Structures are given as C-alpha cells and as structure tokens.
mmCIF file of C-alpha atoms and ligand atoms in Angstrom:
data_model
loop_
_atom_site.group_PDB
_atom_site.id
_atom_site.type_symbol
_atom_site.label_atom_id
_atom_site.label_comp_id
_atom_site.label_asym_id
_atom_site.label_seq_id
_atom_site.Cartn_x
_atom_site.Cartn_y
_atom_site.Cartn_z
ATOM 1 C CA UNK A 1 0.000 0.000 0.000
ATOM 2 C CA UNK A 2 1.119 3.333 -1.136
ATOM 3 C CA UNK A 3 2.148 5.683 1.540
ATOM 4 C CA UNK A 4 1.333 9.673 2.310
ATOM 5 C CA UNK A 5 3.064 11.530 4.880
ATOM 6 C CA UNK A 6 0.953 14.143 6.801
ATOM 7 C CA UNK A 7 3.368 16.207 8.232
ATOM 8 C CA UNK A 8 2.825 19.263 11.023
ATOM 9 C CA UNK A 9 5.001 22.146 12.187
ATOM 10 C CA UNK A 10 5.070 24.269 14.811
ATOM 11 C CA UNK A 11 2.505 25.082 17.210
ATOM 12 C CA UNK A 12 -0.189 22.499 15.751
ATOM 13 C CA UNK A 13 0.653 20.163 18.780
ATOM 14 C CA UNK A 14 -1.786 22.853 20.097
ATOM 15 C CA UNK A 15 -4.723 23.255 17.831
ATOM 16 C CA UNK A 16 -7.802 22.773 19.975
ATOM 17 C CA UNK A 17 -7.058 24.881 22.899
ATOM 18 C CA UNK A 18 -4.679 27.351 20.192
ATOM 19 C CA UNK A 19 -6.941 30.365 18.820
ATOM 20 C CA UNK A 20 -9.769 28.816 18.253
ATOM 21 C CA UNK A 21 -11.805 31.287 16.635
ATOM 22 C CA UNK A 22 -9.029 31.122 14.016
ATOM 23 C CA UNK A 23 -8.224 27.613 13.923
ATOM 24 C CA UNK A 24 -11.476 25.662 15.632
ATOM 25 C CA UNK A 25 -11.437 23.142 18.223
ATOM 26 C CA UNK A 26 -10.584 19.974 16.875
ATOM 27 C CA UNK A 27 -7.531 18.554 18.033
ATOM 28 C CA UNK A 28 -4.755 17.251 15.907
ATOM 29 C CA UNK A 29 -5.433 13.771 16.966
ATOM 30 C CA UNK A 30 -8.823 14.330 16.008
ATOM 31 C CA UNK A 31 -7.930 15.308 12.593
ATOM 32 C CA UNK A 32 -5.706 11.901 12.410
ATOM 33 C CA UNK A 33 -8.081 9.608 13.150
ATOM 34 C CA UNK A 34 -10.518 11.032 10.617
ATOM 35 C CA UNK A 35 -7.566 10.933 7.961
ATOM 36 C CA UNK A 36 -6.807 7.496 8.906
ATOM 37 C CA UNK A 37 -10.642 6.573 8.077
ATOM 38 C CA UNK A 38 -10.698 8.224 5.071
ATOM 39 C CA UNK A 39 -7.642 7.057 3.968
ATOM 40 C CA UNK A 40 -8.815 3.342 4.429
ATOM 41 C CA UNK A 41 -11.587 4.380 1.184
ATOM 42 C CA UNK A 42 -8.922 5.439 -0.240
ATOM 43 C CA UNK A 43 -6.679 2.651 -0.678
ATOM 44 C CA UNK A 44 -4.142 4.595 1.068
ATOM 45 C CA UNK A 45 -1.778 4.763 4.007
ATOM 46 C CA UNK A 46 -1.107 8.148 6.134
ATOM 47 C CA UNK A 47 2.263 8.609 8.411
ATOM 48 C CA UNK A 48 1.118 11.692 10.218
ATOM 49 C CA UNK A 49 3.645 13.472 12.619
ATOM 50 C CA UNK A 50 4.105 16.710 14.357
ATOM 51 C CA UNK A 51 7.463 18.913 15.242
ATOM 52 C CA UNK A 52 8.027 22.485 16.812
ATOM 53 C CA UNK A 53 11.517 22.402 14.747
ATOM 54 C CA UNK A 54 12.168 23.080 11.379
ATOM 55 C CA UNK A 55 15.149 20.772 10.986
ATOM 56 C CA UNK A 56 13.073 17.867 11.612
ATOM 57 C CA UNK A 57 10.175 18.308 8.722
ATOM 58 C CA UNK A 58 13.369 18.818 6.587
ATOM 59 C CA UNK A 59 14.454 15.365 8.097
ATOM 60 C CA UNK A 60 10.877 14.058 7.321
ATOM 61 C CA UNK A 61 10.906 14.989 4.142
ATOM 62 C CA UNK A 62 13.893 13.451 3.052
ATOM 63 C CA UNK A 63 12.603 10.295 4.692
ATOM 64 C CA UNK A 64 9.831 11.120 2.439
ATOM 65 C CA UNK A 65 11.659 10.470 -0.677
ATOM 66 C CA UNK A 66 13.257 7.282 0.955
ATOM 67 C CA UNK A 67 10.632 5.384 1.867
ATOM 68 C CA UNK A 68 8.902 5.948 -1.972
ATOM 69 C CA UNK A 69 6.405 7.569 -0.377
ATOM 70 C CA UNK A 70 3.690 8.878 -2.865
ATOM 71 C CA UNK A 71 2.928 12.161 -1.611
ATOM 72 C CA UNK A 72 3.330 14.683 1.221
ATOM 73 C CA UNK A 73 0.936 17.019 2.721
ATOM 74 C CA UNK A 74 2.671 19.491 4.713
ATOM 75 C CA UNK A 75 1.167 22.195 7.327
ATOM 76 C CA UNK A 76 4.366 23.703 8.276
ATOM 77 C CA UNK A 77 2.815 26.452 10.823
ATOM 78 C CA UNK A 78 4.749 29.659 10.227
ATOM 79 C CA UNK A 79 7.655 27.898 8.742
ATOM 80 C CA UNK A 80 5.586 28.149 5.957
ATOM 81 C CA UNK A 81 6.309 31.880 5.795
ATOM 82 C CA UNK A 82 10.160 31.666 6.522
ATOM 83 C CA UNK A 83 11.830 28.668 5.716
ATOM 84 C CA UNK A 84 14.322 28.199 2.509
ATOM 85 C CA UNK A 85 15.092 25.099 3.865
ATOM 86 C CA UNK A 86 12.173 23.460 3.572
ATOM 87 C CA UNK A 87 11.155 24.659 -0.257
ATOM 88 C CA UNK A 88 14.831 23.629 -0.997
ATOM 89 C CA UNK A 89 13.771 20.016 0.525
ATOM 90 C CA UNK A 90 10.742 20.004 -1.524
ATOM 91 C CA UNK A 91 12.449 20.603 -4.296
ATOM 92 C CA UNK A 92 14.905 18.375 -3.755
ATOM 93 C CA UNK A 93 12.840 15.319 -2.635
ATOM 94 C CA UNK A 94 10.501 14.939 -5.495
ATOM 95 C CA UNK A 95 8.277 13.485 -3.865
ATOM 96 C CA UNK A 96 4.738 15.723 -4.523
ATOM 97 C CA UNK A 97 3.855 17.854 -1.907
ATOM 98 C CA UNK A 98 0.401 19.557 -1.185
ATOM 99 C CA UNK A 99 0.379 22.564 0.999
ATOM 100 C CA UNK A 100 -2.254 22.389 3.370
ATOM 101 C CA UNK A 101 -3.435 25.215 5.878
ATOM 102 C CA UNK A 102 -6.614 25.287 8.557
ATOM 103 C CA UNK A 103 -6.905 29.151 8.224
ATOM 104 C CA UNK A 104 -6.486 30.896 4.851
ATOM 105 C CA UNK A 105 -3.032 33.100 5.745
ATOM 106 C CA UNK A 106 -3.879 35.127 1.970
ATOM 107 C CA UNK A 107 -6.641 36.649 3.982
ATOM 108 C CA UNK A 108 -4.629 37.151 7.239
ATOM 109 C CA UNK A 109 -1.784 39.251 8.523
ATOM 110 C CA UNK A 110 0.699 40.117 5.251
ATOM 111 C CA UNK A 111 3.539 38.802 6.875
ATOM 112 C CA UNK A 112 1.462 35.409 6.048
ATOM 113 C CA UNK A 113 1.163 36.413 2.417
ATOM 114 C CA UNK A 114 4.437 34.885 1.207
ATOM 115 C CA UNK A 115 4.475 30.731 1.277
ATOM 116 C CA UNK A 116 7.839 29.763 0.440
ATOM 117 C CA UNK A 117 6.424 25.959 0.830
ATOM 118 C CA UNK A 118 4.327 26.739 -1.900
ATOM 119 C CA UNK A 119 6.529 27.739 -3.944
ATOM 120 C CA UNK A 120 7.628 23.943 -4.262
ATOM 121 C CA UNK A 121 4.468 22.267 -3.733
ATOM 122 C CA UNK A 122 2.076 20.967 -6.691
ATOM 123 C CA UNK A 123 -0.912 22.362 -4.783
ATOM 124 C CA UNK A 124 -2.509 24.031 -1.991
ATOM 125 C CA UNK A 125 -5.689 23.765 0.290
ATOM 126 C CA UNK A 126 -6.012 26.403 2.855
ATOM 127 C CA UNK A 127 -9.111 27.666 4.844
ATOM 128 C CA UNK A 128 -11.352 24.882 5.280
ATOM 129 C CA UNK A 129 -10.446 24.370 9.188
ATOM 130 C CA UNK A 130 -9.801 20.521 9.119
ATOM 131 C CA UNK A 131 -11.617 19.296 6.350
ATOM 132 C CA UNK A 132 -8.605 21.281 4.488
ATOM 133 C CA UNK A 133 -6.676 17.956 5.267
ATOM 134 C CA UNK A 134 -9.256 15.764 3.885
ATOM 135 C CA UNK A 135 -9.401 17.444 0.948
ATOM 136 C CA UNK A 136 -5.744 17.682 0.304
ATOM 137 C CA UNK A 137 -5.437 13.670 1.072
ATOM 138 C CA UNK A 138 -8.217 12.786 -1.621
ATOM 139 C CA UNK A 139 -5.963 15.040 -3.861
ATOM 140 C CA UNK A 140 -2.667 12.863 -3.374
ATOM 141 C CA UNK A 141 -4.455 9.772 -3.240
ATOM 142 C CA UNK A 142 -5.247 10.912 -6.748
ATOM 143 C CA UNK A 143 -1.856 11.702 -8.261
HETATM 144 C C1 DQA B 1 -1.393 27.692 9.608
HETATM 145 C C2 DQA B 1 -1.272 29.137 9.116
HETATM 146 C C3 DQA B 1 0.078 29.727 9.491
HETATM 147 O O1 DQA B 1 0.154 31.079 9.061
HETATM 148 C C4 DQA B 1 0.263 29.707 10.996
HETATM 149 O O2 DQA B 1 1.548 30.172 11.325
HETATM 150 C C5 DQA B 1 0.012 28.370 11.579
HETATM 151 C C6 DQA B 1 -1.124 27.600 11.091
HETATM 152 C C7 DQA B 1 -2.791 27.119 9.325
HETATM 153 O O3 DQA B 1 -2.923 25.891 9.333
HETATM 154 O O4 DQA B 1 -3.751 27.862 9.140
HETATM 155 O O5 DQA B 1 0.700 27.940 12.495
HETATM 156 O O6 DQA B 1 -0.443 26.910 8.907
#
C-alpha cells in the first residue's frame, strides 16, 4: 500500500485549545483519526507526525523520498512563511507535496502572504479548518 506523509510544524501540537476562533477546536489527533478513516476508502496509508523544529520536517521529508512515499501534505505552521530550507527540501525530494493550511493566511496578517512551501508544492488547500486535510489527502491519493 502506497504511503502519504501528513506532516505538522510548529505550534499544531496545540490546535484545539490554540486560537480557536481562528483555527477551531478539533484537536490534531482528532484530525488523524478522521484521515486514517478516510484514507482506508482510499486505498491509502497516512504517516502523520508533528514537530516544533524546522530541521526535523526537513528530516521528514527526506525520509519522504526514501521510503517511496507517494505524496506529502505538509502544514508547516509559520515555517511556511520563513523557511528556505524546507522549499529547498521540496524541491529536492521529489516526492509531490500539497500545501495544506486550517486558516487561509492570503486573507490574514501580510507577513502570512508569502508561502515559500508553496513555492515547491504541486498544490494548496487552505481555509477549510480541518476538512482542508481531507481534501488535500483525496488530492494525493489521486496523483
Ligand atoms: C497555519 C497558518 C500559518 O500562518 C500559521 O503560522 C500556523 C497555522 C494554518 O494551518 O492555518 O501555524 O499553517
């Protein structure tokens, strides 16, 4: 079975008690186990992990590429907004990787404008609290 890695950055360890008027109240364990039912449908297998440090997504995602894994959706938090390293991972991994986001950051502070994941990645889906996850995973199950 073909794998997907669902990886988190900072601060998501949080989500459920974190802002959430911005972000809801689901917890990040709540949004695994629904990705691990719909990823049963789907004929696919999720690896979903969480870090507060930026070194280890770029660790992840070279496991990424190791293990032949099909596809990678990435919530990297705010390293979204920073972080060279991790666009030059995705670009070197190539392995596909779908940005995924709870909030929409387009429509949020500026300083959220910029994505330099998404510069890399094949696609995005941001804004649709945790059914943005779903919706990215029925994407890379399709690839
Ligand atoms: C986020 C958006 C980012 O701007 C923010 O830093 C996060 C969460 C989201 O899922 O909406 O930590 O990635």
């Amino acid at each position: 079975m073909q794998t997907i890695f669902v990886l988190n950055g900072p601060n998501l360890n949080l989500l459920g008690m974190r802002e959430p008027e911005i972000y809801g109240s689901d917890t990040l364990d709540d949004i695994a186990h629904t990705l691990h039912e719909q990823a049963k449908g789907l004929g696919v297998e999720i690896d979903m992990r969480q870090t507060n440090h930026e070194g280890v997504l770029v660790d992840w995602l070279h496991e990424a590429r190791e293990v032949g894994a099909k596809a990678v959706l990435l919530n990297a938090g705010a390293y979204t907004h920073t972080s060279i390293a991790l666009l030059d991972a995705i670009k070197a991994i190539g392995v596909p990787v779908i940005e995924v986001h709870l909030s929409d950051p387009s429509k949020r502070e500026e300083f959220r404008h910029i994505s330099y994941v998404g510069m890399g990645a094949v696609d995005e889906v941001k804004g649709l609290g945790p059914r943005s996850y779903s919706v990215a995973l029925e994407k890379a199950a399709a690839l």
